[in-house]
mmCIF file of C-alpha atoms and ligand atoms in Angstrom:
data_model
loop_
_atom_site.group_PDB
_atom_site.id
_atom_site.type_symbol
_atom_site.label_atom_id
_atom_site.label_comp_id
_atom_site.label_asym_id
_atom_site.label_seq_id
_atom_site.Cartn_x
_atom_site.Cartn_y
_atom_site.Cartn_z
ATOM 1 C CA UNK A 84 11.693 -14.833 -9.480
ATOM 2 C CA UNK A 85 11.718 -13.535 -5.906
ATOM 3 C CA UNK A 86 14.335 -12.310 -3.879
ATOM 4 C CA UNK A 87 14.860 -13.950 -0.719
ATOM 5 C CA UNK A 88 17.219 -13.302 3.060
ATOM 6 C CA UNK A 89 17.351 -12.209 5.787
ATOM 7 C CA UNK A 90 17.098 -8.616 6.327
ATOM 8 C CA UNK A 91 19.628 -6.101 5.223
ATOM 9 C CA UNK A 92 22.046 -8.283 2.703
ATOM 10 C CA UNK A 93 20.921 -5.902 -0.350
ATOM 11 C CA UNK A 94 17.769 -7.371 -1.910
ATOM 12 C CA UNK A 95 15.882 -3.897 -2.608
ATOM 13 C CA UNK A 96 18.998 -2.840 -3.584
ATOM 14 C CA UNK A 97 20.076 -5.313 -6.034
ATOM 15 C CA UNK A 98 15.873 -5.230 -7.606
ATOM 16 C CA UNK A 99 16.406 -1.487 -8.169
ATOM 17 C CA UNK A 100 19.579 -1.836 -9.822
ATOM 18 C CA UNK A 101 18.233 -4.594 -12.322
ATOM 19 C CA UNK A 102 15.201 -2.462 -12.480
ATOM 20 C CA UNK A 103 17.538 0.163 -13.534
ATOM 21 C CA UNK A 104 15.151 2.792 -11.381
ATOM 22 C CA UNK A 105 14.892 3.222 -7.982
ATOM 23 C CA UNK A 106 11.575 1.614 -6.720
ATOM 24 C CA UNK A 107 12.058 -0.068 -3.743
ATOM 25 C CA UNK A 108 12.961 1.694 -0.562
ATOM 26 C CA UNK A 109 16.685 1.137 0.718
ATOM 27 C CA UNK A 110 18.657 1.620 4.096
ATOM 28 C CA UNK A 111 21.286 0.852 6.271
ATOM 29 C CA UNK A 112 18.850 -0.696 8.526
ATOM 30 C CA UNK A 113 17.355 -3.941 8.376
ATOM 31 C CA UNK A 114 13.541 -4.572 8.005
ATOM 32 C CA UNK A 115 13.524 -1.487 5.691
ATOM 33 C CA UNK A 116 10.994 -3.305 3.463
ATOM 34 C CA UNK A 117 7.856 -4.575 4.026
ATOM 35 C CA UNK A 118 5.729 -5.704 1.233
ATOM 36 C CA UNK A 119 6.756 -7.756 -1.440
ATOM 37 C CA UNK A 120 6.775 -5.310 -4.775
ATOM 38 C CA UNK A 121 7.105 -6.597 -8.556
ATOM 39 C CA UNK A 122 9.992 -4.967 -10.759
ATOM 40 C CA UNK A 123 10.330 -5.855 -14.554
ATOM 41 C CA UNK A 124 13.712 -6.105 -16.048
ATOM 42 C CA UNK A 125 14.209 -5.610 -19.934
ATOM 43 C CA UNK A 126 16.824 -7.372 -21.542
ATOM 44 C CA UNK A 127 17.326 -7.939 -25.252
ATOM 45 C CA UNK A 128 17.124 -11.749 -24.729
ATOM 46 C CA UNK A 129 13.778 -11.729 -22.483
ATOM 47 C CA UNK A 130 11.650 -9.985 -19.442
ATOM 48 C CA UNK A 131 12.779 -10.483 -15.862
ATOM 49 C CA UNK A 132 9.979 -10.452 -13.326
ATOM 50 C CA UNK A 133 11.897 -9.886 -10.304
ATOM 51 C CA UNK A 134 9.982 -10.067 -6.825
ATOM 52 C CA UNK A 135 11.523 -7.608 -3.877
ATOM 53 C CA UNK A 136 10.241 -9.084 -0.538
ATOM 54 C CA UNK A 137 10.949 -8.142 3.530
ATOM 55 C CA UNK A 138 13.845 -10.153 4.846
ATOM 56 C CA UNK A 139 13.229 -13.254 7.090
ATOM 57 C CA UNK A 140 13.379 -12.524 10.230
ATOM 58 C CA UNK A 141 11.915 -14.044 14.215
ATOM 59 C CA UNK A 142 9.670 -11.541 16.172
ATOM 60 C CA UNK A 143 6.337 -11.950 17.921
ATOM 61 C CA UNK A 144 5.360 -8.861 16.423
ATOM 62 C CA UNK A 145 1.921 -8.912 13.859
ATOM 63 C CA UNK A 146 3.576 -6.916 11.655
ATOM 64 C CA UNK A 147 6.755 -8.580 11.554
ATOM 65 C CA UNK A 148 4.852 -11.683 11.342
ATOM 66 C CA UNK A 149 2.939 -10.231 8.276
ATOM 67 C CA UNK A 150 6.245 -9.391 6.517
ATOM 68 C CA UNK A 151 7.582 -12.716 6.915
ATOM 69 C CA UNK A 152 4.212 -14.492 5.543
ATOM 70 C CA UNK A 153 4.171 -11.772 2.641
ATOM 71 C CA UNK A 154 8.012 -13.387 1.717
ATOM 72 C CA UNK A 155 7.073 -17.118 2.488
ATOM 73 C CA UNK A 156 4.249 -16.825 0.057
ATOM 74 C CA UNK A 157 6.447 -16.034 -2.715
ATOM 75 C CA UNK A 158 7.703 -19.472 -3.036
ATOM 76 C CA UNK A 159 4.968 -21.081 -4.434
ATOM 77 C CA UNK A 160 4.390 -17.925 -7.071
ATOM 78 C CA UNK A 161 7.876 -17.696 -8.736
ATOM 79 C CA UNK A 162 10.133 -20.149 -11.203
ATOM 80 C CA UNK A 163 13.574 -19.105 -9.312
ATOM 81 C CA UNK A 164 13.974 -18.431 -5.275
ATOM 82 C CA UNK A 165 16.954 -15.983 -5.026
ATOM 83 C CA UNK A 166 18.287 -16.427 -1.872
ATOM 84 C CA UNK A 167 21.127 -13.878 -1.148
ATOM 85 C CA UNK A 168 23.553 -13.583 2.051
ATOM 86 C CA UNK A 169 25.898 -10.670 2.927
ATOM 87 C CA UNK A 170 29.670 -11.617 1.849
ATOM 88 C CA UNK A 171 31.258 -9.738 5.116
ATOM 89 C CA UNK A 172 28.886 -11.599 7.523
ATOM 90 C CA UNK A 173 29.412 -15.126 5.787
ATOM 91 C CA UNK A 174 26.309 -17.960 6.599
ATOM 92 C CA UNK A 175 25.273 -17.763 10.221
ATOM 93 C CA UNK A 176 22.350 -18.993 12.297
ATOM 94 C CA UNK A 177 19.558 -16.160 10.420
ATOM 95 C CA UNK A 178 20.172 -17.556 7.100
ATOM 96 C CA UNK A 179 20.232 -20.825 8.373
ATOM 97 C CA UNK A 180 16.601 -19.887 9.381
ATOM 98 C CA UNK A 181 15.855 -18.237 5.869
ATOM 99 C CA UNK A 182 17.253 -21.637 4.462
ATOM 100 C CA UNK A 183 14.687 -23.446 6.557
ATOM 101 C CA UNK A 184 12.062 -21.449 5.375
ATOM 102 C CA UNK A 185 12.623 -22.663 1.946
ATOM 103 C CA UNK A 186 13.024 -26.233 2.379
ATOM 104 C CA UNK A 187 9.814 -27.853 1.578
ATOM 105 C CA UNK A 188 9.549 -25.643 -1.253
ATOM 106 C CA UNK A 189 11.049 -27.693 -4.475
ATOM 107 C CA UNK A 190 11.309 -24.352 -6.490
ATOM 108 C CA UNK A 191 15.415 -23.669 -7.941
ATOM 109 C CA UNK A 192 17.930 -21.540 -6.078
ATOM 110 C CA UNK A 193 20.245 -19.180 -6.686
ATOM 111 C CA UNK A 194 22.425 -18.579 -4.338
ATOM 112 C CA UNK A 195 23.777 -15.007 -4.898
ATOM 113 C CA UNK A 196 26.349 -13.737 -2.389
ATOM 114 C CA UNK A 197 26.284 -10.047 -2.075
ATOM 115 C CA UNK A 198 28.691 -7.294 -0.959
ATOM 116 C CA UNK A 199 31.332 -8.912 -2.208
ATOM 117 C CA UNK A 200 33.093 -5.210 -2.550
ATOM 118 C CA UNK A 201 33.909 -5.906 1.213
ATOM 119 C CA UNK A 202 35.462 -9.107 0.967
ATOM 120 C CA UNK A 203 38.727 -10.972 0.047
ATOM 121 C CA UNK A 204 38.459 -12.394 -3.027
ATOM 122 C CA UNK A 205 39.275 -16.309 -1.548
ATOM 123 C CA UNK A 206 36.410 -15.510 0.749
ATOM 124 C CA UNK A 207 33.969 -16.026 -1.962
ATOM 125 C CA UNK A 208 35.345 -19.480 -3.003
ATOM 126 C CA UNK A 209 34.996 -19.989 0.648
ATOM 127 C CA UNK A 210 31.632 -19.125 1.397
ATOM 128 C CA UNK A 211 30.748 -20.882 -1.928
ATOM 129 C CA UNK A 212 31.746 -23.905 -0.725
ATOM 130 C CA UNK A 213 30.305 -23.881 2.234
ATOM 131 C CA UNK A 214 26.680 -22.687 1.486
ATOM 132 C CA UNK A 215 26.803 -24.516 -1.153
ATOM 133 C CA UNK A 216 27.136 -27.878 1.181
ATOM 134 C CA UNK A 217 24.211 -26.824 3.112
ATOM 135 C CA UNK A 218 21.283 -26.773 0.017
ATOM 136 C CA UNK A 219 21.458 -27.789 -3.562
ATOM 137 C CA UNK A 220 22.113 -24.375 -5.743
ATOM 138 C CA UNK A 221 21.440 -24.501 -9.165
ATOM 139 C CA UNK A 222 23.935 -21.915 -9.294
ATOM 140 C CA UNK A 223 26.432 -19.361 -7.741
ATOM 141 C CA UNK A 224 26.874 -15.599 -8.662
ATOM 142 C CA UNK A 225 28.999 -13.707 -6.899
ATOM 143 C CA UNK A 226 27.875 -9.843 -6.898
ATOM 144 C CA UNK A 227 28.178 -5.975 -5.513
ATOM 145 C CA UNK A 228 24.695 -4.721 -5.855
ATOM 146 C CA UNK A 229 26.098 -1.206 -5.116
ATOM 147 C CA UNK A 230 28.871 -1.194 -7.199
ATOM 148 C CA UNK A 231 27.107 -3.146 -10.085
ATOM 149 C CA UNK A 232 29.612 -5.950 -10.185
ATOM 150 C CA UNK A 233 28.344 -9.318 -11.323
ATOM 151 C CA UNK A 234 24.845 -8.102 -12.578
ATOM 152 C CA UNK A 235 25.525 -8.914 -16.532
ATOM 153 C CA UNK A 236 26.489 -12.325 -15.529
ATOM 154 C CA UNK A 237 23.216 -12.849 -13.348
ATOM 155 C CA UNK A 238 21.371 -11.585 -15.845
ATOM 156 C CA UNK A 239 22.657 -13.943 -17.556
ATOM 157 C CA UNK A 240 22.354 -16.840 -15.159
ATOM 158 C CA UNK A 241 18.611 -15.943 -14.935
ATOM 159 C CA UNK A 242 17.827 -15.697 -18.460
ATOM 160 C CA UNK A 243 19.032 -19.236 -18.792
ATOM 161 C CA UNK A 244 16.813 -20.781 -15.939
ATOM 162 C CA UNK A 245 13.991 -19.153 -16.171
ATOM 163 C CA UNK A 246 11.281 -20.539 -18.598
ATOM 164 C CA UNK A 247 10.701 -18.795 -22.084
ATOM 165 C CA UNK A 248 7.386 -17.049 -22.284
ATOM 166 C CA UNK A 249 5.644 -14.335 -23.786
ATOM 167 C CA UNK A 250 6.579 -10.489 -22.724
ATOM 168 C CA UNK A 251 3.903 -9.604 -20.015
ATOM 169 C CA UNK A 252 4.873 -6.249 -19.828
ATOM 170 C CA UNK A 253 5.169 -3.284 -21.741
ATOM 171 C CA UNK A 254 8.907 -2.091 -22.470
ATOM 172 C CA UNK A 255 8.552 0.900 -20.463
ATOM 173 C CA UNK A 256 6.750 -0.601 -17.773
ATOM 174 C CA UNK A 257 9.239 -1.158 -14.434
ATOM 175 C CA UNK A 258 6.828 -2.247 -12.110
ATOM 176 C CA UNK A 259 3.239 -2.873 -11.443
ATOM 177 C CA UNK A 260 2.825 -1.549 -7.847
ATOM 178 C CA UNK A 261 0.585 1.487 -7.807
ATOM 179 C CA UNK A 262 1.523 5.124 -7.411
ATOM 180 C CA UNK A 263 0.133 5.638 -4.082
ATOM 181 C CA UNK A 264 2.316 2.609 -3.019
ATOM 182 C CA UNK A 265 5.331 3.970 -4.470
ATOM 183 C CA UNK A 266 5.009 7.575 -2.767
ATOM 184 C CA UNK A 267 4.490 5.838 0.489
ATOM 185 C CA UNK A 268 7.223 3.839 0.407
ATOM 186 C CA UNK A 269 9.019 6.913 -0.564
ATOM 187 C CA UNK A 270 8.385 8.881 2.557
ATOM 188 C CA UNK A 271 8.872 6.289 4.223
ATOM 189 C CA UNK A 272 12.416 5.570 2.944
ATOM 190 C CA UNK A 273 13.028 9.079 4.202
ATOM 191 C CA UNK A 274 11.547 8.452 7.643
ATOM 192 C CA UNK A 275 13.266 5.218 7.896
ATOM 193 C CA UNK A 276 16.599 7.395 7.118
ATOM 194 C CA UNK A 277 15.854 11.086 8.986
ATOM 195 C CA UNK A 278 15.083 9.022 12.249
ATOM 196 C CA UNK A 279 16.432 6.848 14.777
ATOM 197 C CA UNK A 280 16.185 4.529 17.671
ATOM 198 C CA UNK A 281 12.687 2.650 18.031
ATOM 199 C CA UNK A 282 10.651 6.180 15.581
ATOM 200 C CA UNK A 283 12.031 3.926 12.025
ATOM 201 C CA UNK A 284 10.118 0.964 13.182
ATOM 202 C CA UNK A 285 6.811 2.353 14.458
ATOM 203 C CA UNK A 286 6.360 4.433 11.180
ATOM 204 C CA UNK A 287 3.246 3.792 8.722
ATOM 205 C CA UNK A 288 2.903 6.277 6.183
ATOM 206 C CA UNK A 289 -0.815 6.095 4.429
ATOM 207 C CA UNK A 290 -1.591 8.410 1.284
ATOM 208 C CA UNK A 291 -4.702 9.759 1.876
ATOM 209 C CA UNK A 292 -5.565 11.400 -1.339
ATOM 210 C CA UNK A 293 -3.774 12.256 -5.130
ATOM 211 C CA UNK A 294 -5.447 15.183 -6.865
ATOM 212 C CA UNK A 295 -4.640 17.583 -9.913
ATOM 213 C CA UNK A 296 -4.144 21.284 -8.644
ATOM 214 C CA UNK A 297 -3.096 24.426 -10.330
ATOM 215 C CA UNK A 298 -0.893 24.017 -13.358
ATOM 216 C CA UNK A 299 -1.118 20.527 -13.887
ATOM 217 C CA UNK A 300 1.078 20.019 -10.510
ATOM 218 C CA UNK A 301 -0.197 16.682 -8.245
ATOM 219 C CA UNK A 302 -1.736 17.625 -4.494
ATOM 220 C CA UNK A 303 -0.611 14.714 -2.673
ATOM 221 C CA UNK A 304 -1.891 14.562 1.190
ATOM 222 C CA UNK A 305 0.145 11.468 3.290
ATOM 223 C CA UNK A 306 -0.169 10.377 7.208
ATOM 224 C CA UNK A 307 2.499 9.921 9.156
ATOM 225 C CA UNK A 308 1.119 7.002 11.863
ATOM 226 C CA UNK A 309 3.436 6.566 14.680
ATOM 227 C CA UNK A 310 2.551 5.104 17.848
ATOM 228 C CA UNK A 311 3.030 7.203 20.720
ATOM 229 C CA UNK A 312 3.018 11.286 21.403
ATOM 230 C CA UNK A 313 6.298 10.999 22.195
ATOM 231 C CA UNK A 314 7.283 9.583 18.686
ATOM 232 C CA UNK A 315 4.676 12.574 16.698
ATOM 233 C CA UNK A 316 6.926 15.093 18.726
ATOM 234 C CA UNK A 317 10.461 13.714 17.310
ATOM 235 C CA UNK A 318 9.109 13.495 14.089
ATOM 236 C CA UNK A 319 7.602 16.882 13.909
ATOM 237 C CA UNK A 320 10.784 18.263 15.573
ATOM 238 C CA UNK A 321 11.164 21.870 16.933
ATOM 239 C CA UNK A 322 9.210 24.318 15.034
ATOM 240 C CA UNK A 323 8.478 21.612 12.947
ATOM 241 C CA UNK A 324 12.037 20.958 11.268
ATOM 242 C CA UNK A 325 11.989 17.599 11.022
ATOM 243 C CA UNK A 326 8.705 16.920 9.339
ATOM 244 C CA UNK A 327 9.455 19.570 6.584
ATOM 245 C CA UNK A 328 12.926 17.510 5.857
ATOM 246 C CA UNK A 329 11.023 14.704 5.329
ATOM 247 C CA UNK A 330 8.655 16.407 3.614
ATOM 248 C CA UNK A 331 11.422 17.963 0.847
ATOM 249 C CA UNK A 332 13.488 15.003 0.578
ATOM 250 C CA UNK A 333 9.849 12.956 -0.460
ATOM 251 C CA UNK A 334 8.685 15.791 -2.682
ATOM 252 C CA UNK A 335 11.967 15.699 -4.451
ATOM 253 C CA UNK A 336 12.407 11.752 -5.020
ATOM 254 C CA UNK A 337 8.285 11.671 -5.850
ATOM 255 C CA UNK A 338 9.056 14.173 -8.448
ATOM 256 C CA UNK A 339 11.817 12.822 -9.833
ATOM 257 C CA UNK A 340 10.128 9.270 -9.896
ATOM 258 C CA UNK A 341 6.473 10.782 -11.551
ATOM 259 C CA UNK A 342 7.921 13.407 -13.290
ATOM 260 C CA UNK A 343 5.525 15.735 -12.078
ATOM 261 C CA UNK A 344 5.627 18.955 -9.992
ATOM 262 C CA UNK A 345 4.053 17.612 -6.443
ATOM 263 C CA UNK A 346 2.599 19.811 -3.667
ATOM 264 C CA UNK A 347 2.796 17.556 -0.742
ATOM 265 C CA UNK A 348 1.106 17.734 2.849
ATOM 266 C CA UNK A 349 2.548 15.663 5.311
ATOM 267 C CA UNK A 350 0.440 15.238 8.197
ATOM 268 C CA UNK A 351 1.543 13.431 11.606
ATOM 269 C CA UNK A 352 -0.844 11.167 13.764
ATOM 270 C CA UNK A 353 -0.556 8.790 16.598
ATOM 271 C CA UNK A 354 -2.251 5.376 16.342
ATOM 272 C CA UNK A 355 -1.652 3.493 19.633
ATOM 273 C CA UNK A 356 0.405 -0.084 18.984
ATOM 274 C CA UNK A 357 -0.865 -0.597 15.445
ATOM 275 C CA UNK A 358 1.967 -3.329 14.925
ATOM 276 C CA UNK A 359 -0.212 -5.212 16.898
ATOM 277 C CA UNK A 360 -3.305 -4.357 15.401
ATOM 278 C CA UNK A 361 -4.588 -6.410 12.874
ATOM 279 C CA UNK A 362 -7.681 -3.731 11.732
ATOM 280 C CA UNK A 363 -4.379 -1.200 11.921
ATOM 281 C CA UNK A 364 -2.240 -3.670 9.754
ATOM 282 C CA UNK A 365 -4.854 -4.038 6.915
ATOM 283 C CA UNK A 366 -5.353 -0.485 6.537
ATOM 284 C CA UNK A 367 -1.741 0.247 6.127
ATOM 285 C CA UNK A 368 -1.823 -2.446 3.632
ATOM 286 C CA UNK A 369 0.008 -5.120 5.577
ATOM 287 C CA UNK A 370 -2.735 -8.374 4.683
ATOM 288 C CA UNK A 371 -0.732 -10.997 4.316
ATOM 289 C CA UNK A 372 -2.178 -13.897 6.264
ATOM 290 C CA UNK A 373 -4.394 -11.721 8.006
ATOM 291 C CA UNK A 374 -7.942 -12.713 8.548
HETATM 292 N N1 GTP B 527 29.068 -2.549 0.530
HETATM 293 C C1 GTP B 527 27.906 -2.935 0.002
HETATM 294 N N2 GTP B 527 26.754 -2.555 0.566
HETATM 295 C C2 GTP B 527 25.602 -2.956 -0.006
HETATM 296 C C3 GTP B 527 25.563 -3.764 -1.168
HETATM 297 N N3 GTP B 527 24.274 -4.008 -1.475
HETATM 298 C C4 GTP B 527 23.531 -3.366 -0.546
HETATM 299 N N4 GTP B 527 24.324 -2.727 0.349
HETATM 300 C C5 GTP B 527 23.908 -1.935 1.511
HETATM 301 O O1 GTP B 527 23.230 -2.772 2.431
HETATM 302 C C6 GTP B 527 22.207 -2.046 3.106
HETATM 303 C C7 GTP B 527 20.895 -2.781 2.998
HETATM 304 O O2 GTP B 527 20.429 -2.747 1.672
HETATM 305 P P1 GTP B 527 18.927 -3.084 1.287
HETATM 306 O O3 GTP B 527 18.900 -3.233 -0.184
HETATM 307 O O4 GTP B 527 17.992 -2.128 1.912
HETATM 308 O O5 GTP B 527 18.776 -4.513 1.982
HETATM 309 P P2 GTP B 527 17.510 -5.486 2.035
HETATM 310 O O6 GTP B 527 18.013 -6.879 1.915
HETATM 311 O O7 GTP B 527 16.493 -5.069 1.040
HETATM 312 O O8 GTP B 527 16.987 -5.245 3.524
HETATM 313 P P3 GTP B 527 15.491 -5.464 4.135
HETATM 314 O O9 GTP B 527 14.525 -4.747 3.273
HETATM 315 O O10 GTP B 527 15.619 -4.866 5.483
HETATM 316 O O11 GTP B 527 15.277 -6.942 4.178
HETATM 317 C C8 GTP B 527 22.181 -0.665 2.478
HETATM 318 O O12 GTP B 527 22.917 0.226 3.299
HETATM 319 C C9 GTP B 527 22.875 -0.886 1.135
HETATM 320 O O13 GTP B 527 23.530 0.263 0.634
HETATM 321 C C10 GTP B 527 26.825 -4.142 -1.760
HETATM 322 O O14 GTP B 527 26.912 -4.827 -2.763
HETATM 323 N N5 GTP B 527 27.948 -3.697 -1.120
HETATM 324 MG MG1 MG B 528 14.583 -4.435 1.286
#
């Protein structure tokens, strides 16, 4: 099942909460994602396999365009597209695009409107209606992915469409992504939150290495890539402030997440336009389409 929109109606946010475990990185700012990443839901009556990907979105970037292709490529993988839109800002012309998107592809929808905490309730009967005359839905749930409102009944609602099969995954197993994937998405959650302006956007974060040190506690050394000196300096801050927030609010969460003591060196470089560049993109890890 993969989770589908445009950027910033709640995706990661709703995958973490059926997850029951924060694993994808969240924020108030769109394009916060930007690989797709598997979490497995346990219920009594089955397994979800829920797939978190970067919301649709236009821009001539590489990268961008790489995000895009990593979400378009989930339609052909999954038995159920997702396809959620932000209650407050109704249907407009970027889901109509994300709709688009989805057209040839003759997997089942869901359409699940989100945020509904901010909303009348008539507006959902509204919005219902008139999604609902744009695409054939299999189905309409109605949720608050913050506030956990309307998740037993789309649990529910998946369970019901999606085909019986064997458990693939362990019970305590919430997602398959690897560690090193996980910690980088952590720090760069925190970037993505600690900085503004363009400095979110032109962020990679690459861990370098994971190795045991003293008293069992994990040595974890992460790059900071942004693009221009200008951008190291902000993120660095004076006397370095900045950097070591980042660097405490990561350790913390990575901790937390690994259970684990973690000793982690954050080190800041600039690598000129890599949005652009596709030997750049691949060794951050963003493939998709890439040749
Ligand atoms: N009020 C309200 N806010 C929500 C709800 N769900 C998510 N949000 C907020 O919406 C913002 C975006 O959430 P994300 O989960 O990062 O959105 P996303 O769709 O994954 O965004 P991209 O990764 O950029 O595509 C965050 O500030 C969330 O706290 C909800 O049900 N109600
Ligand atoms: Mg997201």
């Amino acid at each position: 099942m993969s989770l589908i929109g445009k950027p910033n109606v709640g995706k990661s946010t709703l995958l973490n909460r059926l997850v029951r475990e924060k694993i994808a990185a969240m924020s108030w700012r769109p394009q916060t994602t930007r690989n797709k990443i598997t979490g497995i839901c346990h219920l009594e009556g089955g397994q979800i396999i829920l797939m978190d990907t970067p919301g649709i979105h236009k821009s001539t970037r590489k990268l961008n365009e790489v995000m895009v292709k990593t979400s378009l490529s989930t339609y052909g993988d999954v038995d159920l597209i997702l396809f959620m839109i932000d209650a407050r800002q109704g249907f407009g012309d970027e889901d109509a695009f994300v709709l688009e998107s989805m057209q040839q592809s003759r997997t089942p929808k869901i359409l699940v409107i989100n945020k509904i905490d901010l909303i009348p309730k008539a507006r959902i009967l509204e919005l219902t209606g008139a999604v609902n005359a744009k695409e054939t839905f299999i189905e309409t749930v109605p949720i608050s992915a913050l506030k956990s409102d309307g998740l037993k009944l789309l649990e529910q609602v998946l369970l019901k469409h999606l085909p019986k099969g064997p458990r693939y995954f362990p019970e305590d197993m919430i997602t398959d992504a690897p560690e090193e994937f996980l910690i980088m998405e952590i720090i760069r959650e925190k970037v993505f939150k600690l900085t503004a302006m363009e400095i979110p956007y032109a962020v990679a974060v690459l861990v370098e290495s994971l190795r045991e040190g003293k008293r069992g506690m994990l040595v974890i050394d992460a790059t900071i890539f942004v693009e221009k000196a200008s951008q190291k300096k902000i993120v660095i801050g004076s006397g370095g402030t900045l950097l070591k927030k980042i660097g405490t609010h990561s350790r913390e969460e990575i901790e937390r997440r690994l259970g684990n003591k973690v000793f982690l060196n954050l080190f800041v470089k600039v690598k000129e336009r890599w949005r652009d560049d596709v030997r750049a993109l691949k060794e951050f890890g963003y493939t998709h389409g890439l040749h």
